[in-house]
Amino acid sequence: MKAIARDLPETMASIPMNPCDINTDMYRSNWPDNAPNKPSPEEWVAIAGPFILGLGPEQNGESVMVPLPGYVL
């Protein structure tokens, strides 16, 4: 990612992101005991949306993780 980031124009960014776990049907089918500790898709987007929209060229090449306060990661 850092190599790509160096080649981008200043107004663009390449930012690898870990979305963390989301309580979906697939997640529940694989980890049913952990699912209640994870945000629903609606809860996740309420947190992740503003976070993602706040990313910019200053994070270019950095790895980020969606902050999920109050949830067990």
N, CA, C and O atoms as a GROMACS GRO file, in nm:
protein
  292
    1MET      N    1   0.081  -0.120   0.000
    1MET     CA    2   0.000   0.000   0.000
    1MET      C    3   0.085   0.126   0.000
    1MET      O    4   0.051   0.224  -0.066
    2LYS      N    5   0.194   0.123   0.073
    2LYS     CA    6   0.277   0.244   0.080
    2LYS      C    7   0.336   0.280  -0.056
    2LYS      O    8   0.352   0.398  -0.087
    3ALA      N    9   0.367   0.179  -0.139
    3ALA     CA   10   0.419   0.207  -0.273
    3ALA      C   11   0.312   0.274  -0.358
    3ALA      O   12   0.340   0.370  -0.429
    4ILE      N   13   0.190   0.225  -0.350
    4ILE     CA   14   0.079   0.287  -0.422
    4ILE      C   15   0.057   0.428  -0.370
    4ILE      O   16   0.039   0.522  -0.447
    5ALA      N   17   0.060   0.443  -0.239
    5ALA     CA   18   0.035   0.573  -0.177
    5ALA      C   19   0.134   0.679  -0.225
    5ALA      O   20   0.096   0.794  -0.247
    6ARG      N   21   0.259   0.640  -0.243
    6ARG     CA   22   0.360   0.736  -0.288
    6ARG      C   23   0.334   0.786  -0.430
    6ARG      O   24   0.371   0.897  -0.464
    7ASP      N   25   0.268   0.703  -0.512
    7ASP     CA   26   0.246   0.738  -0.652
    7ASP      C   27   0.116   0.815  -0.676
    7ASP      O   28   0.091   0.859  -0.788
    8LEU      N   29   0.035   0.831  -0.574
    8LEU     CA   30  -0.094   0.900  -0.592
    8LEU      C   31  -0.077   1.051  -0.591
    8LEU      O   32   0.015   1.104  -0.528
    9PRO      N   33  -0.168   1.122  -0.660
    9PRO     CA   34  -0.167   1.268  -0.650
    9PRO      C   35  -0.196   1.310  -0.505
    9PRO      O   36  -0.253   1.232  -0.428
   10GLU      N   37  -0.158   1.431  -0.469
   10GLU     CA   38  -0.174   1.479  -0.331
   10GLU      C   39  -0.320   1.480  -0.284
   10GLU      O   40  -0.345   1.473  -0.164
   11THR      N   41  -0.414   1.488  -0.376
   11THR     CA   42  -0.555   1.495  -0.338
   11THR      C   43  -0.619   1.358  -0.320
   11THR      O   44  -0.737   1.349  -0.286
   12MET      N   45  -0.543   1.251  -0.341
   12MET     CA   46  -0.596   1.115  -0.326
   12MET      C   47  -0.521   1.042  -0.216
   12MET      O   48  -0.413   1.084  -0.173
   13ALA      N   49  -0.580   0.932  -0.169
   13ALA     CA   50  -0.516   0.853  -0.065
   13ALA      C   51  -0.547   0.705  -0.084
   13ALA      O   52  -0.654   0.668  -0.133
   14SER      N   53  -0.453   0.622  -0.047
   14SER     CA   54  -0.469   0.477  -0.044
   14SER      C   55  -0.457   0.436   0.103
   14SER      O   56  -0.350   0.443   0.162
   15ILE      N   57  -0.570   0.394   0.160
   15ILE     CA   58  -0.574   0.369   0.304
   15ILE      C   59  -0.634   0.230   0.329
   15ILE      O   60  -0.756   0.213   0.320
   16PRO      N   61  -0.552   0.129   0.361
   16PRO     CA   62  -0.607  -0.001   0.396
   16PRO      C   63  -0.684   0.009   0.527
   16PRO      O   64  -0.637   0.070   0.623
   17MET      N   65  -0.803  -0.053   0.531
   17MET     CA   66  -0.888  -0.039   0.649
   17MET      C   67  -0.938  -0.174   0.697
   17MET      O   68  -0.987  -0.255   0.618
   18ASN      N   69  -0.927  -0.197   0.827
   18ASN     CA   70  -0.986  -0.313   0.892
   18ASN      C   71  -1.123  -0.270   0.942
   18ASN      O   72  -1.132  -0.185   1.031
   19PRO      N   73  -1.231  -0.327   0.887
   19PRO     CA   74  -1.364  -0.285   0.930
   19PRO      C   75  -1.404  -0.341   1.066
   19PRO      O   76  -1.506  -0.300   1.122
   20CYS      N   77  -1.326  -0.434   1.121
   20CYS     CA   78  -1.360  -0.507   1.244
   20CYS      C   79  -1.478  -0.601   1.216
   20CYS      O   80  -1.520  -0.615   1.101
   21ASP      N   81  -1.529  -0.664   1.318
   21ASP     CA   82  -1.637  -0.762   1.302
   21ASP      C   83  -1.772  -0.692   1.307
   21ASP      O   84  -1.793  -0.598   1.383
   22ILE      N   85  -1.864  -0.742   1.225
   22ILE     CA   86  -1.999  -0.687   1.217
   22ILE      C   87  -2.097  -0.802   1.237
   22ILE      O   88  -2.080  -0.909   1.178
   23ASN      N   89  -2.197  -0.782   1.319
   23ASN     CA   90  -2.296  -0.885   1.352
   23ASN      C   91  -2.393  -0.904   1.235
   23ASN      O   92  -2.500  -0.844   1.230
   24THR      N   93  -2.352  -0.990   1.141
   24THR     CA   94  -2.434  -1.023   1.024
   24THR      C   95  -2.476  -1.169   1.032
   24THR      O   96  -2.431  -1.242   1.120
   25ASP      N   97  -2.563  -1.212   0.941
   25ASP     CA   98  -2.604  -1.352   0.938
   25ASP      C   99  -2.482  -1.444   0.925
   25ASP      O  100  -2.473  -1.546   0.993
   26MET      N  101  -2.390  -1.408   0.836
   26MET     CA  102  -2.272  -1.492   0.817
   26MET      C  103  -2.186  -1.496   0.943
   26MET      O  104  -2.138  -1.602   0.982
   27TYR      N  105  -2.168  -1.381   1.007
   27TYR     CA  106  -2.089  -1.379   1.130
   27TYR      C  107  -2.154  -1.467   1.236
   27TYR      O  108  -2.087  -1.545   1.303
   28ARG      N  109  -2.286  -1.453   1.253
   28ARG     CA  110  -2.358  -1.534   1.354
   28ARG      C  111  -2.350  -1.682   1.323
   28ARG      O  112  -2.345  -1.764   1.416
   29SER      N  113  -2.348  -1.720   1.195
   29SER     CA  114  -2.341  -1.862   1.161
   29SER      C  115  -2.205  -1.922   1.195
   29SER      O  116  -2.193  -2.042   1.218
   30ASN      N  117  -2.102  -1.839   1.197
   30ASN     CA  118  -1.967  -1.887   1.228
   30ASN      C  119  -1.927  -1.867   1.374
   30ASN      O  120  -1.858  -1.951   1.431
   31TRP      N  121  -1.971  -1.758   1.435
   31TRP     CA  122  -1.933  -1.725   1.573
   31TRP      C  123  -2.056  -1.681   1.652
   31TRP      O  124  -2.063  -1.565   1.693
   32PRO      N  125  -2.150  -1.770   1.673
   32PRO     CA  126  -2.276  -1.730   1.739
   32PRO      C  127  -2.256  -1.675   1.880
   32PRO      O  128  -2.332  -1.588   1.923
   33ASP      N  129  -2.157  -1.724   1.952
   33ASP     CA  130  -2.136  -1.675   2.089
   33ASP      C  131  -2.079  -1.534   2.093
   33ASP      O  132  -2.102  -1.460   2.189
   34ASN      N  133  -2.004  -1.496   1.991
   34ASN     CA  134  -1.943  -1.363   1.987
   34ASN      C  135  -2.034  -1.256   1.926
   34ASN      O  136  -2.016  -1.137   1.951
   35ALA      N  137  -2.131  -1.298   1.847
   35ALA     CA  138  -2.213  -1.203   1.772
   35ALA      C  139  -2.279  -1.095   1.857
   35ALA      O  140  -2.281  -0.979   1.815
   36PRO      N  141  -2.333  -1.127   1.975
   36PRO     CA  142  -2.396  -1.020   2.054
   36PRO      C  143  -2.301  -0.908   2.095
   36PRO      O  144  -2.345  -0.798   2.129
   37ASN      N  145  -2.171  -0.935   2.093
   37ASN     CA  146  -2.072  -0.834   2.130
   37ASN      C  147  -2.029  -0.746   2.014
   37ASN      O  148  -1.944  -0.658   2.030
   38LYS      N  149  -2.087  -0.769   1.896
   38LYS     CA  150  -2.048  -0.696   1.776
   38LYS      C  151  -2.162  -0.604   1.731
   38LYS      O  152  -2.279  -0.633   1.758
   39PRO      N  153  -2.130  -0.493   1.664
   39PRO     CA  154  -2.234  -0.402   1.618
   39PRO      C  155  -2.312  -0.459   1.500
   39PRO      O  156  -2.258  -0.533   1.418
   40SER      N  157  -2.440  -0.425   1.494
   40SER     CA  158  -2.521  -0.459   1.376
   40SER      C  159  -2.470  -0.376   1.259
   40SER      O  160  -2.397  -0.279   1.279
   41PRO      N  161  -2.507  -0.412   1.136
   41PRO     CA  162  -2.466  -0.329   1.022
   41PRO      C  163  -2.510  -0.183   1.037
   41PRO      O  164  -2.437  -0.092   1.000
   42GLU      N  165  -2.629  -0.162   1.091
   42GLU     CA  166  -2.679  -0.025   1.109
   42GLU      C  167  -2.596   0.051   1.213
   42GLU      O  168  -2.564   0.168   1.194
   43GLU      N  169  -2.561  -0.017   1.322
   43GLU     CA  170  -2.477   0.046   1.424
   43GLU      C  171  -2.337   0.074   1.368
   43GLU      O  172  -2.278   0.178   1.394
   44TRP      N  173  -2.286  -0.023   1.292
   44TRP     CA  174  -2.152  -0.009   1.236
   44TRP      C  175  -2.145   0.111   1.142
   44TRP      O  176  -2.052   0.192   1.152
   45VAL      N  177  -2.242   0.123   1.052
   45VAL     CA  178  -2.235   0.233   0.954
   45VAL      C  179  -2.250   0.369   1.022
   45VAL      O  180  -2.195   0.468   0.973
   46ALA      N  181  -2.323   0.375   1.132
   46ALA     CA  182  -2.336   0.502   1.205
   46ALA      C  183  -2.201   0.547   1.263
   46ALA      O  184  -2.176   0.666   1.277
   47ILE      N  185  -2.116   0.450   1.296
   47ILE     CA  186  -1.983   0.481   1.348
   47ILE      C  187  -1.881   0.492   1.234
   47ILE      O  188  -1.804   0.588   1.228
   48ALA      N  189  -1.882   0.394   1.145
   48ALA     CA  190  -1.781   0.387   1.040
   48ALA      C  191  -1.798   0.494   0.933
   48ALA      O  192  -1.700   0.545   0.879
   49GLY      N  193  -1.922   0.529   0.902
   49GLY     CA  194  -1.946   0.629   0.797
   49GLY      C  195  -1.874   0.759   0.823
   49GLY      O  196  -1.794   0.802   0.739
   50PRO      N  197  -1.898   0.824   0.936
   50PRO     CA  198  -1.826   0.949   0.965
   50PRO      C  199  -1.674   0.929   0.974
   50PRO      O  200  -1.598   1.017   0.933
   51PHE      N  201  -1.631   0.814   1.027
   51PHE     CA  202  -1.488   0.786   1.036
   51PHE      C  203  -1.426   0.781   0.896
   51PHE      O  204  -1.323   0.844   0.871
   52ILE      N  205  -1.489   0.705   0.806
   52ILE     CA  206  -1.437   0.691   0.670
   52ILE      C  207  -1.439   0.826   0.597
   52ILE      O  208  -1.343   0.861   0.529
   53LEU      N  209  -1.548   0.899   0.613
   53LEU     CA  210  -1.557   1.030   0.546
   53LEU      C  211  -1.454   1.130   0.601
   53LEU      O  212  -1.421   1.227   0.534
   54GLY      N  213  -1.405   1.105   0.721
   54GLY     CA  214  -1.305   1.193   0.780
   54GLY      C  215  -1.162   1.160   0.739
   54GLY      O  216  -1.069   1.235   0.770
   55LEU      N  217  -1.144   1.047   0.669
   55LEU     CA  218  -1.010   1.011   0.623
   55LEU      C  219  -0.971   1.098   0.504
   55LEU      O  220  -1.057   1.140   0.426
   56GLY      N  221  -0.843   1.124   0.491
   56GLY     CA  222  -0.798   1.206   0.380
   56GLY      C  223  -0.654   1.180   0.345
   56GLY      O  224  -0.593   1.085   0.394
   57PRO      N  225  -0.598   1.266   0.262
   57PRO     CA  226  -0.459   1.248   0.217
   57PRO      C  227  -0.358   1.239   0.332
   57PRO      O  228  -0.252   1.179   0.316
   58GLU      N  229  -0.391   1.298   0.446
   58GLU     CA  230  -0.296   1.290   0.558
   58GLU      C  231  -0.281   1.148   0.612
   58GLU      O  232  -0.182   1.120   0.680
   59GLN      N  233  -0.376   1.058   0.585
   59GLN     CA  234  -0.365   0.918   0.626
   59GLN      C  235  -0.311   0.830   0.512
   59GLN      O  236  -0.306   0.708   0.525
   60ASN      N  237  -0.271   0.890   0.403
   60ASN     CA  238  -0.224   0.816   0.287
   60ASN      C  239  -0.115   0.716   0.326
   60ASN      O  240  -0.013   0.754   0.384
   61GLY      N  241  -0.137   0.589   0.293
   61GLY     CA  242  -0.040   0.484   0.321
   61GLY      C  243  -0.048   0.425   0.460
   61GLY      O  244   0.019   0.325   0.487
   62GLU      N  245  -0.127   0.483   0.548
   62GLU     CA  246  -0.143   0.430   0.685
   62GLU      C  247  -0.252   0.324   0.687
   62GLU      O  248  -0.349   0.334   0.611
   63SER      N  249  -0.240   0.226   0.772
   63SER     CA  250  -0.347   0.129   0.796
   63SER      C  251  -0.433   0.183   0.909
   63SER      O  252  -0.382   0.233   1.009
   64VAL      N  253  -0.564   0.172   0.893
   64VAL     CA  254  -0.655   0.220   0.996
   64VAL      C  255  -0.755   0.110   1.032
   64VAL      O  256  -0.774   0.015   0.956
   65MET      N  257  -0.818   0.125   1.147
   65MET     CA  258  -0.921   0.033   1.193
   65MET      C  259  -1.039   0.117   1.238
   65MET      O  260  -1.022   0.218   1.307
   66VAL      N  261  -1.159   0.076   1.200
   66VAL     CA  262  -1.279   0.148   1.241
   66VAL      C  263  -1.286   0.143   1.394
   66VAL      O  264  -1.285   0.035   1.452
   67PRO      N  265  -1.294   0.258   1.459
   67PRO     CA  266  -1.303   0.260   1.605
   67PRO      C  267  -1.445   0.222   1.648
   67PRO      O  268  -1.542   0.283   1.606
   68LEU      N  269  -1.455   0.122   1.731
   68LEU     CA  270  -1.586   0.076   1.778
   68LEU      C  271  -1.592   0.083   1.930
   68LEU      O  272  -1.584  -0.021   1.996
   69PRO      N  273  -1.605   0.202   1.986
   69PRO     CA  274  -1.609   0.213   2.132
   69PRO      C  275  -1.729   0.139   2.190
   69PRO      O  276  -1.840   0.145   2.137
   70GLY      N  277  -1.706   0.069   2.297
   70GLY     CA  278  -1.814  -0.003   2.363
   70GLY      C  279  -1.834  -0.145   2.312
   70GLY      O  280  -1.916  -0.219   2.367
   71TYR      N  281  -1.762  -0.185   2.208
   71TYR     CA  282  -1.775  -0.320   2.154
   71TYR      C  283  -1.647  -0.397   2.182
   71TYR      O  284  -1.538  -0.339   2.184
   72VAL      N  285  -1.660  -0.528   2.202
   72VAL     CA  286  -1.546  -0.615   2.224
   72VAL      C  287  -1.485  -0.646   2.088
   72VAL      O  288  -1.553  -0.697   1.999
   73LEU      N  289  -1.356  -0.616   2.073
   73LEU     CA  290  -1.291  -0.642   1.944
   73LEU      C  291  -1.225  -0.776   1.942
   73LEU      O  292  -1.166  -0.814   1.841
   0.00000   0.00000   0.00000
